[in-house]
């Protein structure tokens, strides 16, 4: 629920803020993007994470990555505050 008191906007649990009669603004710091991104090189992570960050998104990014993630890709993800979870892909289902 959005609460406005004395012209001060407070943020709701949904990540939206509201300052009176203006439309609510989205606060990405309270959001998360979660994806399975195993098996890619640094260039793909740069496009995915870079485009998110370029929009101003400053929330959590959590990616499932392969155990053999390259060191340059790992360094890039760490430098962009991405949480990595190592996943093993099944050879057969």
PDB file of C-alpha atoms in Angstrom:
ATOM      1  CA  UNK A   1       0.000   0.000   0.000  1.00  0.00           C
ATOM      2  CA  UNK A   2       1.291   3.449  -0.884  1.00  0.00           C
ATOM      3  CA  UNK A   3       1.223   5.996   1.904  1.00  0.00           C
ATOM      4  CA  UNK A   4       1.725   9.718   1.375  1.00  0.00           C
ATOM      5  CA  UNK A   5       2.170  11.910   4.410  1.00  0.00           C
ATOM      6  CA  UNK A   6       3.129  15.591   4.254  1.00  0.00           C
ATOM      7  CA  UNK A   7       4.070  15.221   0.571  1.00  0.00           C
ATOM      8  CA  UNK A   8       6.596  12.451   1.287  1.00  0.00           C
ATOM      9  CA  UNK A   9       6.199   9.319  -0.809  1.00  0.00           C
ATOM     10  CA  UNK A  10       6.749   5.959   0.782  1.00  0.00           C
ATOM     11  CA  UNK A  11       7.445   2.779  -1.110  1.00  0.00           C
ATOM     12  CA  UNK A  12       5.069  -0.138  -1.007  1.00  0.00           C
ATOM     13  CA  UNK A  13       6.132  -3.765  -0.882  1.00  0.00           C
ATOM     14  CA  UNK A  14       5.390  -3.973  -4.630  1.00  0.00           C
ATOM     15  CA  UNK A  15       8.244  -1.601  -5.464  1.00  0.00           C
ATOM     16  CA  UNK A  16       5.945   1.214  -6.576  1.00  0.00           C
ATOM     17  CA  UNK A  17       6.146   4.694  -5.106  1.00  0.00           C
ATOM     18  CA  UNK A  18       3.482   7.344  -5.238  1.00  0.00           C
ATOM     19  CA  UNK A  19       3.720  11.030  -4.427  1.00  0.00           C
ATOM     20  CA  UNK A  20       0.107  12.109  -4.253  1.00  0.00           C
ATOM     21  CA  UNK A  21      -1.911  12.208  -7.469  1.00  0.00           C
ATOM     22  CA  UNK A  22       0.958  11.438  -9.872  1.00  0.00           C
ATOM     23  CA  UNK A  23       1.152   7.909 -11.298  1.00  0.00           C
ATOM     24  CA  UNK A  24       3.202   5.470  -9.235  1.00  0.00           C
ATOM     25  CA  UNK A  25       6.883   5.147 -10.122  1.00  0.00           C
ATOM     26  CA  UNK A  26       8.611   1.794 -10.335  1.00  0.00           C
ATOM     27  CA  UNK A  27      11.547   1.215  -7.970  1.00  0.00           C
ATOM     28  CA  UNK A  28      13.726  -1.481  -9.520  1.00  0.00           C
ATOM     29  CA  UNK A  29      15.850  -1.755  -6.365  1.00  0.00           C
ATOM     30  CA  UNK A  30      13.036  -3.855  -4.870  1.00  0.00           C
ATOM     31  CA  UNK A  31      12.822  -6.232  -7.846  1.00  0.00           C
ATOM     32  CA  UNK A  32      14.701  -9.241  -9.193  1.00  0.00           C
ATOM     33  CA  UNK A  33      15.368 -10.691 -12.629  1.00  0.00           C
ATOM     34  CA  UNK A  34      16.028 -14.430 -12.488  1.00  0.00           C
ATOM     35  CA  UNK A  35      17.168 -16.442 -15.518  1.00  0.00           C
ATOM     36  CA  UNK A  36      18.894 -19.640 -16.534  1.00  0.00           C
ATOM     37  CA  UNK A  37      21.925 -18.457 -18.492  1.00  0.00           C
ATOM     38  CA  UNK A  38      24.247 -21.463 -18.556  1.00  0.00           C
ATOM     39  CA  UNK A  39      26.584 -22.116 -21.439  1.00  0.00           C
ATOM     40  CA  UNK A  40      27.134 -18.583 -22.727  1.00  0.00           C
ATOM     41  CA  UNK A  41      30.232 -16.485 -23.239  1.00  0.00           C
ATOM     42  CA  UNK A  42      31.001 -13.080 -21.791  1.00  0.00           C
ATOM     43  CA  UNK A  43      29.572 -11.322 -24.875  1.00  0.00           C
ATOM     44  CA  UNK A  44      26.075 -12.700 -24.229  1.00  0.00           C
ATOM     45  CA  UNK A  45      26.203 -11.737 -20.553  1.00  0.00           C
ATOM     46  CA  UNK A  46      27.335  -8.240 -21.553  1.00  0.00           C
ATOM     47  CA  UNK A  47      24.312  -7.839 -23.837  1.00  0.00           C
ATOM     48  CA  UNK A  48      21.829  -9.220 -21.286  1.00  0.00           C
ATOM     49  CA  UNK A  49      23.142  -7.657 -18.079  1.00  0.00           C
ATOM     50  CA  UNK A  50      24.416  -4.525 -19.820  1.00  0.00           C
ATOM     51  CA  UNK A  51      21.032  -3.783 -21.378  1.00  0.00           C
ATOM     52  CA  UNK A  52      19.293  -4.223 -18.021  1.00  0.00           C
ATOM     53  CA  UNK A  53      21.735  -1.910 -16.250  1.00  0.00           C
ATOM     54  CA  UNK A  54      21.621   0.621 -19.127  1.00  0.00           C
ATOM     55  CA  UNK A  55      17.875   1.086 -18.556  1.00  0.00           C
ATOM     56  CA  UNK A  56      18.594   2.170 -15.002  1.00  0.00           C
ATOM     57  CA  UNK A  57      17.602  -1.178 -13.518  1.00  0.00           C
ATOM     58  CA  UNK A  58      19.438  -1.466 -10.195  1.00  0.00           C
ATOM     59  CA  UNK A  59      17.644  -4.440  -8.709  1.00  0.00           C
ATOM     60  CA  UNK A  60      18.875  -7.961  -8.214  1.00  0.00           C
ATOM     61  CA  UNK A  61      19.989 -10.098 -11.147  1.00  0.00           C
ATOM     62  CA  UNK A  62      20.255 -13.797 -10.368  1.00  0.00           C
ATOM     63  CA  UNK A  63      21.586 -16.075 -13.099  1.00  0.00           C
ATOM     64  CA  UNK A  64      21.949 -19.834 -13.259  1.00  0.00           C
ATOM     65  CA  UNK A  65      25.392 -20.392 -14.796  1.00  0.00           C
ATOM     66  CA  UNK A  66      27.407 -23.431 -15.918  1.00  0.00           C
ATOM     67  CA  UNK A  67      30.107 -24.879 -13.647  1.00  0.00           C
ATOM     68  CA  UNK A  68      32.710 -24.104 -16.332  1.00  0.00           C
ATOM     69  CA  UNK A  69      31.868 -20.391 -16.597  1.00  0.00           C
ATOM     70  CA  UNK A  70      34.913 -18.566 -17.953  1.00  0.00           C
ATOM     71  CA  UNK A  71      36.865 -16.343 -15.594  1.00  0.00           C
ATOM     72  CA  UNK A  72      36.307 -13.245 -17.760  1.00  0.00           C
ATOM     73  CA  UNK A  73      32.527 -13.835 -17.775  1.00  0.00           C
ATOM     74  CA  UNK A  74      32.584 -14.424 -14.000  1.00  0.00           C
ATOM     75  CA  UNK A  75      34.537 -11.189 -13.438  1.00  0.00           C
ATOM     76  CA  UNK A  76      32.076  -9.262 -15.613  1.00  0.00           C
ATOM     77  CA  UNK A  77      29.068 -10.617 -13.706  1.00  0.00           C
ATOM     78  CA  UNK A  78      30.666  -9.884 -10.331  1.00  0.00           C
ATOM     79  CA  UNK A  79      31.497  -6.330 -11.445  1.00  0.00           C
ATOM     80  CA  UNK A  80      27.805  -5.816 -12.318  1.00  0.00           C
ATOM     81  CA  UNK A  81      26.519  -7.143  -8.998  1.00  0.00           C
ATOM     82  CA  UNK A  82      25.026 -10.321 -10.477  1.00  0.00           C
ATOM     83  CA  UNK A  83      24.337 -13.253  -8.163  1.00  0.00           C
ATOM     84  CA  UNK A  84      25.421 -16.509  -9.805  1.00  0.00           C
ATOM     85  CA  UNK A  85      24.059 -19.943  -8.972  1.00  0.00           C
ATOM     86  CA  UNK A  86      25.939 -22.857 -10.538  1.00  0.00           C
ATOM     87  CA  UNK A  87      23.607 -25.348 -12.222  1.00  0.00           C
ATOM     88  CA  UNK A  88      24.370 -28.661 -13.853  1.00  0.00           C
ATOM     89  CA  UNK A  89      22.531 -29.350 -17.063  1.00  0.00           C
ATOM     90  CA  UNK A  90      21.071 -32.823 -17.522  1.00  0.00           C
ATOM     91  CA  UNK A  91      22.536 -34.790 -20.408  1.00  0.00           C
ATOM     92  CA  UNK A  92      19.266 -36.717 -20.788  1.00  0.00           C
ATOM     93  CA  UNK A  93      15.780 -36.272 -19.470  1.00  0.00           C
TER      94      UNK A  93
END
